[in-house]
Tab-separated table of C-alpha atoms in Angstrom:
chain	number	residue	atom	x	y	z
A	1	MET	CA	67.433	31.847	52.761
A	2	PRO	CA	69.724	29.077	51.523
A	3	GLU	CA	72.760	28.879	53.807
A	4	LEU	CA	75.986	26.881	53.910
A	5	PRO	CA	74.450	23.371	54.132
A	6	GLU	CA	71.928	23.948	51.333
A	7	VAL	CA	74.376	25.704	48.995
A	8	GLU	CA	76.990	22.990	49.591
A	9	ALA	CA	74.365	20.343	48.865
A	10	LEU	CA	73.323	22.163	45.684
A	11	ALA	CA	76.978	22.258	44.583
A	12	ALA	CA	77.236	18.504	45.211
A	13	PHE	CA	74.014	17.933	43.261
A	14	LEU	CA	75.403	19.897	40.302
A	15	ARG	CA	78.693	18.006	40.466
A	16	GLU	CA	76.700	14.818	40.073
A	17	ASN	CA	74.214	15.984	37.441
A	18	ALA	CA	75.756	18.872	35.485
A	19	VAL	CA	79.555	18.563	35.576
A	20	GLY	CA	80.853	16.952	32.398
A	21	HIS	CA	78.010	18.299	30.286
A	22	VAL	CA	78.231	21.189	27.846
A	23	LEU	CA	76.284	24.302	28.784
A	24	ALA	CA	74.305	24.743	25.579
A	25	ARG	CA	72.892	28.152	26.438
A	26	ALA	CA	71.668	30.321	29.307
A	27	ASP	CA	68.425	32.288	28.975
A	28	LEU	CA	68.068	35.355	31.187
A	29	ALA	CA	64.475	36.008	32.260
A	30	ALA	CA	65.073	38.659	34.949
A	31	VAL	CA	67.365	41.371	33.639
A	32	GLN	CA	67.882	42.879	37.098
A	33	ALA	CA	69.444	39.638	38.342
A	34	ILE	CA	72.591	39.831	36.205
A	35	LYS	CA	75.264	41.982	37.830
A	36	THR	CA	78.101	41.721	35.277
A	37	PHE	CA	78.499	42.353	31.541
A	38	ASP	CA	82.063	41.231	30.725
A	39	PRO	CA	82.245	38.355	29.963
A	40	PRO	CA	78.669	38.286	28.658
A	41	LEU	CA	76.288	35.542	29.682
A	42	SER	CA	76.388	34.247	26.111
A	43	ALA	CA	80.109	33.449	26.510
A	44	LEU	CA	79.125	30.364	28.525
A	45	GLY	CA	77.357	28.755	25.571
A	46	GLY	CA	79.177	25.749	24.126
A	47	LEU	CA	81.579	25.357	27.060
A	48	GLU	CA	81.872	22.280	29.275
A	49	ILE	CA	80.887	22.531	32.937
A	50	THR	CA	84.011	21.424	34.765
A	51	GLY	CA	83.171	22.005	38.435
A	52	ALA	CA	80.713	23.200	41.053
A	53	SER	CA	81.648	24.643	44.428
A	54	ARG	CA	80.650	27.070	47.162
A	55	HIS	CA	82.048	30.289	48.621
A	56	GLY	CA	80.123	31.114	51.791
A	57	LYS	CA	76.526	31.264	50.545
A	58	PHE	CA	77.554	31.797	46.905
A	59	LEU	CA	77.140	28.924	44.424
A	60	ASP	CA	79.942	28.706	41.828
A	61	LEU	CA	79.640	26.777	38.553
A	62	ASP	CA	83.000	26.484	36.780
A	63	VAL	CA	82.390	26.532	33.029
A	64	SER	CA	85.774	25.779	31.441
A	65	GLY	CA	87.482	28.576	33.353
A	66	LEU	CA	84.611	31.049	33.358
A	67	HIS	CA	82.471	31.127	36.477
A	68	LEU	CA	78.703	31.391	36.735
A	69	VAL	CA	78.302	32.570	40.330
A	70	VAL	CA	74.896	32.835	41.998
A	71	HIS	CA	73.719	34.267	45.299
A	72	LEU	CA	70.216	32.953	45.951
A	73	ALA	CA	69.386	35.748	48.440
A	74	ARG	CA	66.322	35.282	50.633
A	75	ALA	CA	63.858	33.566	48.323
A	76	GLY	CA	65.923	32.155	45.476
A	77	TRP	CA	66.286	28.484	44.589
A	78	LEU	CA	67.628	26.093	41.958
A	79	HIS	CA	65.177	23.714	40.267
A	80	TRP	CA	66.490	20.811	38.208
A	81	ARG	CA	64.525	20.283	34.980
A	82	THR	CA	64.415	17.269	32.688
A	83	GLY	CA	63.464	17.907	29.084
A	84	LEU	CA	63.583	21.700	29.079
A	85	PRO	CA	61.447	23.400	26.412
A	86	PRO	CA	63.642	24.715	23.576
A	87	ALA	CA	61.900	28.084	23.327
A	88	PRO	CA	63.460	30.810	25.498
A	89	PRO	CA	61.284	32.039	28.392
A	90	LYS	CA	59.588	35.392	28.230
A	91	PRO	CA	61.426	37.980	30.341
A	92	GLY	CA	59.603	39.305	33.376
A	93	LYS	CA	57.083	36.484	33.642
A	94	GLY	CA	56.817	34.784	37.013
A	95	PRO	CA	59.650	33.913	39.394
A	96	LEU	CA	62.113	32.639	36.756
A	97	ALA	CA	65.439	34.498	36.729
A	98	LEU	CA	67.706	32.257	34.631
A	99	ARG	CA	67.322	29.003	32.684
A	100	VAL	CA	70.418	26.952	31.923
A	101	HIS	CA	70.236	24.378	29.117
A	102	LEU	CA	72.634	21.446	28.973
A	103	ASP	CA	73.616	19.403	25.951
A	104	ASP	CA	71.378	16.449	26.921
A	105	GLY	CA	68.160	18.499	26.990
A	106	ASN	CA	68.108	18.780	30.778
A	107	GLY	CA	69.154	21.771	32.855
A	108	PHE	CA	68.047	23.968	35.710
A	109	ASP	CA	66.071	27.087	36.525
A	110	LEU	CA	67.055	29.742	39.013
A	111	THR	CA	63.922	31.269	40.514
A	112	GLU	CA	63.033	33.855	43.115
A	113	GLN	CA	59.680	34.174	44.820
A	114	GLY	CA	58.139	37.389	46.128
A	115	THR	CA	58.344	41.012	45.072
A	116	ARG	CA	61.643	41.866	46.800
A	117	LYS	CA	64.275	40.700	44.355
A	118	GLY	CA	67.784	40.019	45.617
A	119	LEU	CA	68.976	37.013	43.604
A	120	ALA	CA	72.269	37.914	41.933
A	121	ILE	CA	74.026	36.313	38.963
A	122	TYR	CA	77.631	36.982	37.957
A	123	VAL	CA	79.714	35.770	35.016
A	124	VAL	CA	83.375	36.280	35.934
A	125	ARG	CA	86.823	34.951	35.138
A	126	SER	CA	87.585	34.473	38.826
A	127	PRO	CA	85.184	34.177	41.795
A	128	SER	CA	87.237	36.832	43.596
A	129	GLU	CA	85.850	39.378	41.118
A	130	VAL	CA	82.466	39.075	42.836
A	131	PRO	CA	82.426	41.811	45.535
A	132	GLY	CA	80.568	39.684	48.055
A	133	ILE	CA	83.055	36.828	47.701
A	134	ALA	CA	86.051	39.154	47.958
A	135	ARG	CA	84.763	40.350	51.349
A	136	LEU	CA	84.038	36.923	52.842
A	137	GLY	CA	85.521	35.926	56.162
A	138	PRO	CA	86.763	32.385	56.814
A	139	ASP	CA	84.305	29.585	56.133
A	140	ALA	CA	82.246	28.506	59.126
A	141	LEU	CA	83.294	24.871	58.668
A	142	GLU	CA	86.967	25.658	58.134
A	143	VAL	CA	87.720	28.244	60.830
A	144	ASP	CA	89.566	26.721	63.799
A	145	ARG	CA	88.769	27.278	67.460
A	146	GLU	CA	91.481	29.876	68.086
A	147	GLN	CA	90.600	31.890	64.983
A	148	PHE	CA	86.912	31.703	65.863
A	149	ALA	CA	87.565	33.032	69.361
A	150	ALA	CA	89.731	35.862	68.053
A	151	ILE	CA	87.066	36.919	65.562
A	152	LEU	CA	84.333	37.118	68.175
A	153	LYS	CA	86.499	38.890	70.731
A	154	SER	CA	87.121	41.608	68.128
A	155	ARG	CA	83.400	42.174	67.615
A	156	SER	CA	81.537	44.486	70.013
A	157	GLY	CA	78.027	43.797	68.735
A	158	GLN	CA	75.481	41.066	69.434
A	159	LEU	CA	76.166	37.387	68.879
A	160	LYS	CA	73.335	37.069	66.375
A	161	GLY	CA	74.822	39.810	64.216
A	162	ALA	CA	78.348	38.462	64.531
A	163	LEU	CA	77.363	34.983	63.367
A	164	THR	CA	75.506	36.318	60.324
A	165	ASP	CA	78.144	38.897	59.323
A	166	GLN	CA	79.674	37.291	56.239
A	167	THR	CA	82.811	39.409	56.508
A	168	LEU	CA	83.559	37.798	59.884
A	169	ILE	CA	82.529	34.184	59.303
A	170	SER	CA	80.949	33.057	56.041
A	171	GLY	CA	78.082	30.681	55.416
A	172	ILE	CA	75.750	31.220	58.397
A	173	GLY	CA	72.449	33.029	57.913
A	174	ASN	CA	69.334	33.791	59.901
A	175	ALA	CA	68.040	30.250	60.336
A	176	TYR	CA	71.206	28.455	61.366
A	177	SER	CA	72.345	31.279	63.630
A	178	ASP	CA	69.120	30.753	65.614
A	179	GLU	CA	69.805	27.019	65.718
A	180	ILE	CA	73.451	27.462	66.709
A	181	LEU	CA	72.644	29.850	69.547
A	182	HIS	CA	69.953	27.519	70.832
A	183	ALA	CA	72.372	24.573	70.776
A	184	ALA	CA	75.003	26.681	72.579
A	185	ARG	CA	72.434	27.893	75.162
A	186	LEU	CA	73.300	31.534	74.499
A	187	SER	CA	71.171	34.641	74.114
A	188	PRO	CA	71.199	36.102	70.592
A	189	PHE	CA	71.794	39.518	72.142
A	190	LYS	CA	74.750	38.672	74.321
A	191	GLY	CA	77.806	40.714	73.356
A	192	ALA	CA	80.150	38.765	71.088
A	193	ASP	CA	83.167	40.189	72.908
A	194	LYS	CA	81.683	39.362	76.323
A	195	LEU	CA	81.779	35.588	75.992
A	196	LYS	CA	83.575	33.592	78.651
A	197	ASP	CA	85.981	30.871	77.585
A	198	ASP	CA	83.491	28.066	78.233
A	199	GLU	CA	80.835	29.942	76.248
A	200	LEU	CA	83.218	30.339	73.317
A	201	VAL	CA	83.857	26.606	73.384
A	202	ARG	CA	80.118	25.853	73.460
A	203	LEU	CA	79.462	28.234	70.594
A	204	PHE	CA	82.271	26.895	68.420
A	205	ASP	CA	81.128	23.317	69.020
A	206	ALA	CA	77.526	24.320	68.232
A	207	VAL	CA	78.566	25.890	64.928
A	208	ARG	CA	80.367	22.726	63.869
A	209	ALA	CA	77.688	20.332	65.093
A	210	THR	CA	74.701	22.284	63.720
A	211	LEU	CA	76.148	22.853	60.260
A	212	THR	CA	77.655	19.381	59.964
A	213	ASP	CA	74.394	17.730	60.979
A	214	ALA	CA	72.422	19.862	58.510
A	215	LEU	CA	74.898	19.092	55.737
A	216	ASP	CA	74.778	15.367	56.480
A	217	ARG	CA	70.989	15.445	56.204
A	218	GLN	CA	71.162	17.325	52.899
A	219	ARG	CA	73.702	15.019	51.248
A	220	GLY	CA	72.095	12.916	48.557
A	221	GLN	CA	68.895	14.969	48.542
A	222	LYS	CA	67.488	16.167	45.265
A	223	ALA	CA	67.259	19.928	44.847
A	224	ALA	CA	63.475	19.678	45.144
A	225	THR	CA	63.577	18.108	48.620
A	226	MET	CA	66.307	20.189	50.291
A	227	LYS	CA	64.044	22.932	51.638
A	228	GLY	CA	61.757	20.429	53.326
A	229	GLU	CA	64.725	18.604	54.817
A	230	LYS	CA	66.029	21.871	56.253
A	231	ARG	CA	62.686	22.713	57.884
A	232	SER	CA	62.358	19.243	59.380
A	233	GLY	CA	65.572	19.617	61.350
A	234	LEU	CA	64.964	23.039	62.895
A	235	MET	CA	64.580	23.283	66.669
A	236	VAL	CA	63.612	26.949	67.174
A	237	HIS	CA	63.868	28.865	63.887
A	238	ALA	CA	60.429	29.461	62.307
A	239	ARG	CA	58.812	27.639	65.282
A	240	THR	CA	57.351	30.621	67.147
A	241	GLY	CA	54.667	29.493	69.600
A	242	LEU	CA	55.651	25.828	69.450
A	243	PRO	CA	57.261	23.934	72.343
A	244	CYS	CA	61.044	23.790	72.468
A	245	PRO	CA	62.056	20.195	71.646
A	246	VAL	CA	64.670	20.319	74.422
A	247	CYS	CA	62.814	21.769	77.431
A	248	GLY	CA	59.190	22.229	76.379
A	249	ASP	CA	59.098	25.998	76.909
A	250	THR	CA	57.371	28.086	74.225
A	251	VAL	CA	59.638	29.284	71.425
A	252	ARG	CA	59.502	33.077	71.225
A	253	GLU	CA	60.276	35.625	68.542
A	254	VAL	CA	61.827	39.076	68.262
A	255	SER	CA	60.781	40.929	65.120
A	256	PHE	CA	62.707	43.618	63.290
A	257	ALA	CA	61.929	45.738	60.243
A	258	ASP	CA	62.622	43.030	57.664
A	259	THR	CA	63.521	39.908	59.610
A	260	SER	CA	62.977	38.074	62.880
A	261	LEU	CA	64.716	35.638	65.179
A	262	GLN	CA	63.461	32.800	67.337
A	263	TYR	CA	64.794	31.514	70.649
A	264	CYS	CA	63.882	29.505	73.738
A	265	PRO	CA	63.813	31.552	76.979
A	266	THR	CA	64.521	28.563	79.234
A	267	CYS	CA	67.436	27.261	77.170
A	268	GLN	CA	68.974	30.614	76.254
A	269	THR	CA	67.981	33.573	78.430
A	270	GLY	CA	67.438	32.224	81.927
A	271	GLY	CA	63.688	32.101	81.380
A	272	LYS	CA	63.408	35.816	80.599
A	273	PRO	CA	61.733	36.961	77.359
A	274	LEU	CA	63.738	39.341	75.191
A	275	ALA	CA	62.295	42.769	74.502
A	276	ASP	CA	61.970	44.212	71.017
A	277	ARG	CA	65.062	46.319	70.399
A	278	ARG	CA	62.987	48.900	68.566
A	279	MET	CA	60.941	49.549	71.708
A	280	SER	CA	63.142	49.001	74.724
A	281	LYS	CA	66.504	47.945	76.020
A	282	LEU	CA	67.313	44.306	75.362
A	283	LEU	CA	67.723	41.841	78.152
A	284	ARG	CA	71.155	40.189	78.013
């Protein structure tokens, strides 16, 4: 799932390649992806793209005061295209959800792989009209230490869930929460409201360092290379069975119904493996 660093890098890429061009037209290929009807998607045609930004994990293209807002969900991505074919795509064919044509013949595709479709497209007059944006907590790179501590102390659930709850802190998803917790040397199942002061400091510093490092590595990347750059920098996420780059212990996994997390027992849980929550009580 694209998270804060990737979405911010995509916004920067669009600022460099799309801002200043006229959006000639937008072709919808996946009807289920569009979540709004007023203004219509066709209202964007003929308007200049004047900005590109990010709200949490939402990508926001400012089109002369109208906003094309996209949430890429788990398997969505943006692909830059040079010399787009003029014929509109056939709806329902392949992973294509939306094709955006610019006035110079270039543009981009929004695609989503797999059968579970979650990519969402909104055309709104203000980003705050998007329900998910209206509910966002403070941005993970803008929240200060005191605010961060107060947010976590108010949360009684697990750290993993607190970091990925967009209404608490926005921008962190499954992958970077694993990386942050590994960097902070904290169990994903430790209670968010049970952190000691030194643990809060470690976690806050890990959030800043992990996301800033990932964003620095993504800056200047083309959209086509961002996913590979993200994978290359991961320490534990999606590395089940591989040695931890810090201590050499084997990275382990806890699986849930529709997701999983990865962690290092030596670095994070005192050497103890975590049990599957569906089967037994978690070790903390």
